[in-house]
């Protein structure tokens, strides 16, 4: 019998970034980069594991905005053009570096990578959601949901209807996408407040993830700390993040991604190539941007970007294998030690943002591949598991009330509520009040029905925690401000038009085309439950 369980959990999320009103918006490339660098590489790993009969177990959230974008025909078409441009650029790079041995080797390596990305893209007819779903159907991947638009739930708890809409719309969208209700949810930003579990139970969700201190400071104190789930009084289980395994991957000081052999993220061809040469492959206004073609490795701490040595995928892959072996060894020691103390097998929950693997840490998918292979063949101390499978096999757990928490800076709410973004909440709260008010109306005709549903979409999109997060980080702030204001402005216009019974059908049609998430939404989700 295994001495413990390890649950690897990836959080696949991007804000809803789709701009049919413009031929080019830089932020749409967040999706295209994630497809090329994270989602397709993960699919390659899964296919390889299945081909080699390795029964891997991975839990992965796929948030409604991400699923909606991956299935959007416009964005699929634009990704196709993005990938074609990459292929054209790397072909030029192969020719340009024909007499430079190492750069030619790297250019040819990227050409092969982009070709494999195209093959997978075409194999699944541009539908990566169906690609991931097949691994859920085979029992290898457990896909869970998130808030409808990743809204930060503790900061809207004074409006239970708004919290319920985030949960219920997400659950309905999951049912539409995957053909069954979600069993688990990654609470947005792992942010928990007491009482949200009642809504999760009402939505049919059986478990959620929170940060470790949300479990450690539960009442009463859990006997097994964060190494066993707890049941809330509603019967919904809570899993806590394991700090030790998280730090080994996340930490900028001691984490794996900082190894000298790994690819340097901040040194990109788009910023380094001669301007006239790279101009056709950057922004239409001529401003430089990342292309995803990076020729250098981290090399060493304290070095400037100009001092970086050339990257070598061979040695980087060897280092990823070494790190996977180290991660496995540490989990073996951790599981054995905890088992001896607890007198029962612990579960070590290791959650990460999916985009860490591939986008930020280029070698991350290789690490995952090696970890599953080594865990399958080279040890018998722990068993990799899905969270739902663990609950089925271990139906008796301690009942506690989790502590309010998030996995943001200092572990609570201040990353999403501070002097950079506090101004948005009075407007979000007013928007929630207005939506709850008009949700009580019965539509007089189809036009009013559409307007009410669009108002619900606009509030959900304005509530995305990504906008407050971006304002706090200080990157792309004007875009985050613009998105918050534009959705609230549209909501307020819809509210006024509905109240005055003067809906502008032409304007509404344009907004429906731009903000087309949740086509089957029912605005009545905002009605009070009592």
PDB file of C-alpha atoms in Angstrom, residues 104-219:
ATOM      1  CA  UNK A 104      21.181  27.503 -36.613  1.00  0.00           C
ATOM      2  CA  UNK A 105      20.679  24.556 -34.238  1.00  0.00           C
ATOM      3  CA  UNK A 106      18.271  26.645 -32.130  1.00  0.00           C
ATOM      4  CA  UNK A 107      16.392  28.034 -35.128  1.00  0.00           C
ATOM      5  CA  UNK A 108      15.919  24.527 -36.523  1.00  0.00           C
ATOM      6  CA  UNK A 109      14.815  23.353 -33.078  1.00  0.00           C
ATOM      7  CA  UNK A 110      12.137  26.068 -32.940  1.00  0.00           C
ATOM      8  CA  UNK A 111      11.067  25.277 -36.509  1.00  0.00           C
ATOM      9  CA  UNK A 112      10.431  21.700 -35.417  1.00  0.00           C
ATOM     10  CA  UNK A 113       8.537  22.862 -32.312  1.00  0.00           C
ATOM     11  CA  UNK A 114       6.281  25.169 -34.321  1.00  0.00           C
ATOM     12  CA  UNK A 115       5.650  22.414 -36.851  1.00  0.00           C
ATOM     13  CA  UNK A 116       4.603  20.048 -34.079  1.00  0.00           C
ATOM     14  CA  UNK A 117       2.335  22.738 -32.654  1.00  0.00           C
ATOM     15  CA  UNK A 118       0.649  23.049 -36.035  1.00  0.00           C
ATOM     16  CA  UNK A 119       0.221  19.293 -36.300  1.00  0.00           C
ATOM     17  CA  UNK A 120      -1.576  19.138 -32.943  1.00  0.00           C
ATOM     18  CA  UNK A 121      -3.624  22.248 -33.751  1.00  0.00           C
ATOM     19  CA  UNK A 122      -4.789  20.664 -37.016  1.00  0.00           C
ATOM     20  CA  UNK A 123      -5.217  17.188 -35.513  1.00  0.00           C
ATOM     21  CA  UNK A 124      -7.913  18.545 -33.197  1.00  0.00           C
ATOM     22  CA  UNK A 125      -9.387  20.917 -35.798  1.00  0.00           C
ATOM     23  CA  UNK A 126      -8.407  23.919 -33.679  1.00  0.00           C
ATOM     24  CA  UNK A 127     -10.540  22.675 -30.757  1.00  0.00           C
ATOM     25  CA  UNK A 128      -8.128  22.196 -27.850  1.00  0.00           C
ATOM     26  CA  UNK A 129     -10.983  21.895 -25.362  1.00  0.00           C
ATOM     27  CA  UNK A 130     -12.040  18.644 -27.029  1.00  0.00           C
ATOM     28  CA  UNK A 131      -8.394  17.580 -26.961  1.00  0.00           C
ATOM     29  CA  UNK A 132      -8.229  18.001 -23.178  1.00  0.00           C
ATOM     30  CA  UNK A 133     -11.682  16.456 -22.742  1.00  0.00           C
ATOM     31  CA  UNK A 134     -10.495  13.170 -24.288  1.00  0.00           C
ATOM     32  CA  UNK A 135      -8.013  12.778 -21.444  1.00  0.00           C
ATOM     33  CA  UNK A 136     -10.778  13.452 -18.936  1.00  0.00           C
ATOM     34  CA  UNK A 137     -12.859  10.777 -20.654  1.00  0.00           C
ATOM     35  CA  UNK A 138      -9.942   8.315 -20.391  1.00  0.00           C
ATOM     36  CA  UNK A 139      -9.681   8.901 -16.630  1.00  0.00           C
ATOM     37  CA  UNK A 140      -6.266  10.579 -16.719  1.00  0.00           C
ATOM     38  CA  UNK A 141      -7.219  14.245 -16.462  1.00  0.00           C
ATOM     39  CA  UNK A 142      -9.712  15.578 -13.954  1.00  0.00           C
ATOM     40  CA  UNK A 143     -11.001  18.931 -15.227  1.00  0.00           C
ATOM     41  CA  UNK A 144     -12.520  21.252 -12.633  1.00  0.00           C
ATOM     42  CA  UNK A 145     -14.102  24.681 -12.910  1.00  0.00           C
ATOM     43  CA  UNK A 146     -13.540  28.137 -11.423  1.00  0.00           C
ATOM     44  CA  UNK A 147     -15.590  31.302 -10.946  1.00  0.00           C
ATOM     45  CA  UNK A 148     -17.454  32.335 -14.104  1.00  0.00           C
ATOM     46  CA  UNK A 149     -15.008  35.176 -14.814  1.00  0.00           C
ATOM     47  CA  UNK A 150     -12.517  34.598 -11.981  1.00  0.00           C
ATOM     48  CA  UNK A 151     -14.260  37.140  -9.766  1.00  0.00           C
ATOM     49  CA  UNK A 152     -12.687  37.656  -6.340  1.00  0.00           C
ATOM     50  CA  UNK A 153     -15.479  36.240  -4.194  1.00  0.00           C
ATOM     51  CA  UNK A 154     -14.608  37.586  -0.699  1.00  0.00           C
ATOM     52  CA  UNK A 155     -14.844  41.160  -1.998  1.00  0.00           C
ATOM     53  CA  UNK A 156     -18.393  40.636  -3.280  1.00  0.00           C
ATOM     54  CA  UNK A 157     -19.760  38.606  -0.355  1.00  0.00           C
ATOM     55  CA  UNK A 158     -22.027  41.500   0.681  1.00  0.00           C
ATOM     56  CA  UNK A 159     -23.986  40.650  -2.486  1.00  0.00           C
ATOM     57  CA  UNK A 160     -24.672  36.885  -2.232  1.00  0.00           C
ATOM     58  CA  UNK A 161     -26.503  36.987  -5.560  1.00  0.00           C
ATOM     59  CA  UNK A 162     -23.295  38.144  -7.272  1.00  0.00           C
ATOM     60  CA  UNK A 163     -21.270  35.337  -5.685  1.00  0.00           C
ATOM     61  CA  UNK A 164     -23.946  32.826  -6.634  1.00  0.00           C
ATOM     62  CA  UNK A 165     -23.885  34.045 -10.248  1.00  0.00           C
ATOM     63  CA  UNK A 166     -20.109  33.523 -10.427  1.00  0.00           C
ATOM     64  CA  UNK A 167     -20.527  29.938  -9.159  1.00  0.00           C
ATOM     65  CA  UNK A 168     -23.716  28.885 -10.917  1.00  0.00           C
ATOM     66  CA  UNK A 169     -22.869  30.337 -14.346  1.00  0.00           C
ATOM     67  CA  UNK A 170     -19.518  28.526 -14.147  1.00  0.00           C
ATOM     68  CA  UNK A 171     -21.205  25.228 -13.234  1.00  0.00           C
ATOM     69  CA  UNK A 172     -23.709  25.548 -16.088  1.00  0.00           C
ATOM     70  CA  UNK A 173     -20.940  26.436 -18.554  1.00  0.00           C
ATOM     71  CA  UNK A 174     -18.950  23.383 -17.439  1.00  0.00           C
ATOM     72  CA  UNK A 175     -22.021  21.158 -17.946  1.00  0.00           C
ATOM     73  CA  UNK A 176     -22.490  22.554 -21.459  1.00  0.00           C
ATOM     74  CA  UNK A 177     -18.812  22.034 -22.293  1.00  0.00           C
ATOM     75  CA  UNK A 178     -18.015  18.662 -20.747  1.00  0.00           C
ATOM     76  CA  UNK A 179     -21.416  16.996 -20.603  1.00  0.00           C
ATOM     77  CA  UNK A 180     -21.505  16.530 -16.826  1.00  0.00           C
ATOM     78  CA  UNK A 181     -21.498  18.720 -13.715  1.00  0.00           C
ATOM     79  CA  UNK A 182     -18.179  19.788 -12.174  1.00  0.00           C
ATOM     80  CA  UNK A 183     -17.076  17.941  -9.059  1.00  0.00           C
ATOM     81  CA  UNK A 184     -14.464  20.479  -7.976  1.00  0.00           C
ATOM     82  CA  UNK A 185     -13.682  24.166  -8.192  1.00  0.00           C
ATOM     83  CA  UNK A 186     -10.524  26.223  -7.993  1.00  0.00           C
ATOM     84  CA  UNK A 187     -11.818  29.210  -6.048  1.00  0.00           C
ATOM     85  CA  UNK A 188     -10.546  32.311  -7.907  1.00  0.00           C
ATOM     86  CA  UNK A 189      -7.161  33.223  -6.407  1.00  0.00           C
ATOM     87  CA  UNK A 190      -7.883  30.355  -3.939  1.00  0.00           C
ATOM     88  CA  UNK A 191      -9.792  33.041  -2.014  1.00  0.00           C
ATOM     89  CA  UNK A 192     -12.171  31.635   0.596  1.00  0.00           C
ATOM     90  CA  UNK A 193     -14.593  33.306   2.978  1.00  0.00           C
ATOM     91  CA  UNK A 194     -16.836  31.580   5.473  1.00  0.00           C
ATOM     92  CA  UNK A 195     -20.197  30.758   3.943  1.00  0.00           C
ATOM     93  CA  UNK A 196     -19.220  30.366   0.282  1.00  0.00           C
ATOM     94  CA  UNK A 197     -19.223  26.586   0.757  1.00  0.00           C
ATOM     95  CA  UNK A 198     -23.024  26.669   1.124  1.00  0.00           C
ATOM     96  CA  UNK A 199     -23.337  28.032  -2.393  1.00  0.00           C
ATOM     97  CA  UNK A 200     -20.824  25.477  -3.685  1.00  0.00           C
ATOM     98  CA  UNK A 201     -22.958  22.714  -2.160  1.00  0.00           C
ATOM     99  CA  UNK A 202     -26.113  24.152  -3.742  1.00  0.00           C
ATOM    100  CA  UNK A 203     -24.330  24.147  -7.129  1.00  0.00           C
ATOM    101  CA  UNK A 204     -23.461  20.459  -6.697  1.00  0.00           C
ATOM    102  CA  UNK A 205     -19.717  21.030  -6.197  1.00  0.00           C
ATOM    103  CA  UNK A 206     -18.044  18.538  -3.877  1.00  0.00           C
ATOM    104  CA  UNK A 207     -14.674  20.149  -3.135  1.00  0.00           C
ATOM    105  CA  UNK A 208     -12.600  23.312  -3.521  1.00  0.00           C
ATOM    106  CA  UNK A 209      -8.953  24.353  -3.224  1.00  0.00           C
ATOM    107  CA  UNK A 210      -7.628  26.985  -0.873  1.00  0.00           C
ATOM    108  CA  UNK A 211      -4.230  28.020   0.375  1.00  0.00           C
ATOM    109  CA  UNK A 212      -2.604  26.006   3.145  1.00  0.00           C
ATOM    110  CA  UNK A 213      -3.282  28.514   5.912  1.00  0.00           C
ATOM    111  CA  UNK A 214      -6.991  28.348   5.073  1.00  0.00           C
ATOM    112  CA  UNK A 215      -6.830  24.791   6.409  1.00  0.00           C
ATOM    113  CA  UNK A 216      -4.164  25.241   9.088  1.00  0.00           C
ATOM    114  CA  UNK A 217      -6.181  27.973  10.851  1.00  0.00           C
ATOM    115  CA  UNK A 218      -9.523  26.217  10.501  1.00  0.00           C
ATOM    116  CA  UNK A 219     -11.743  25.797  13.567  1.00  0.00           C
TER     117      UNK A 219
END
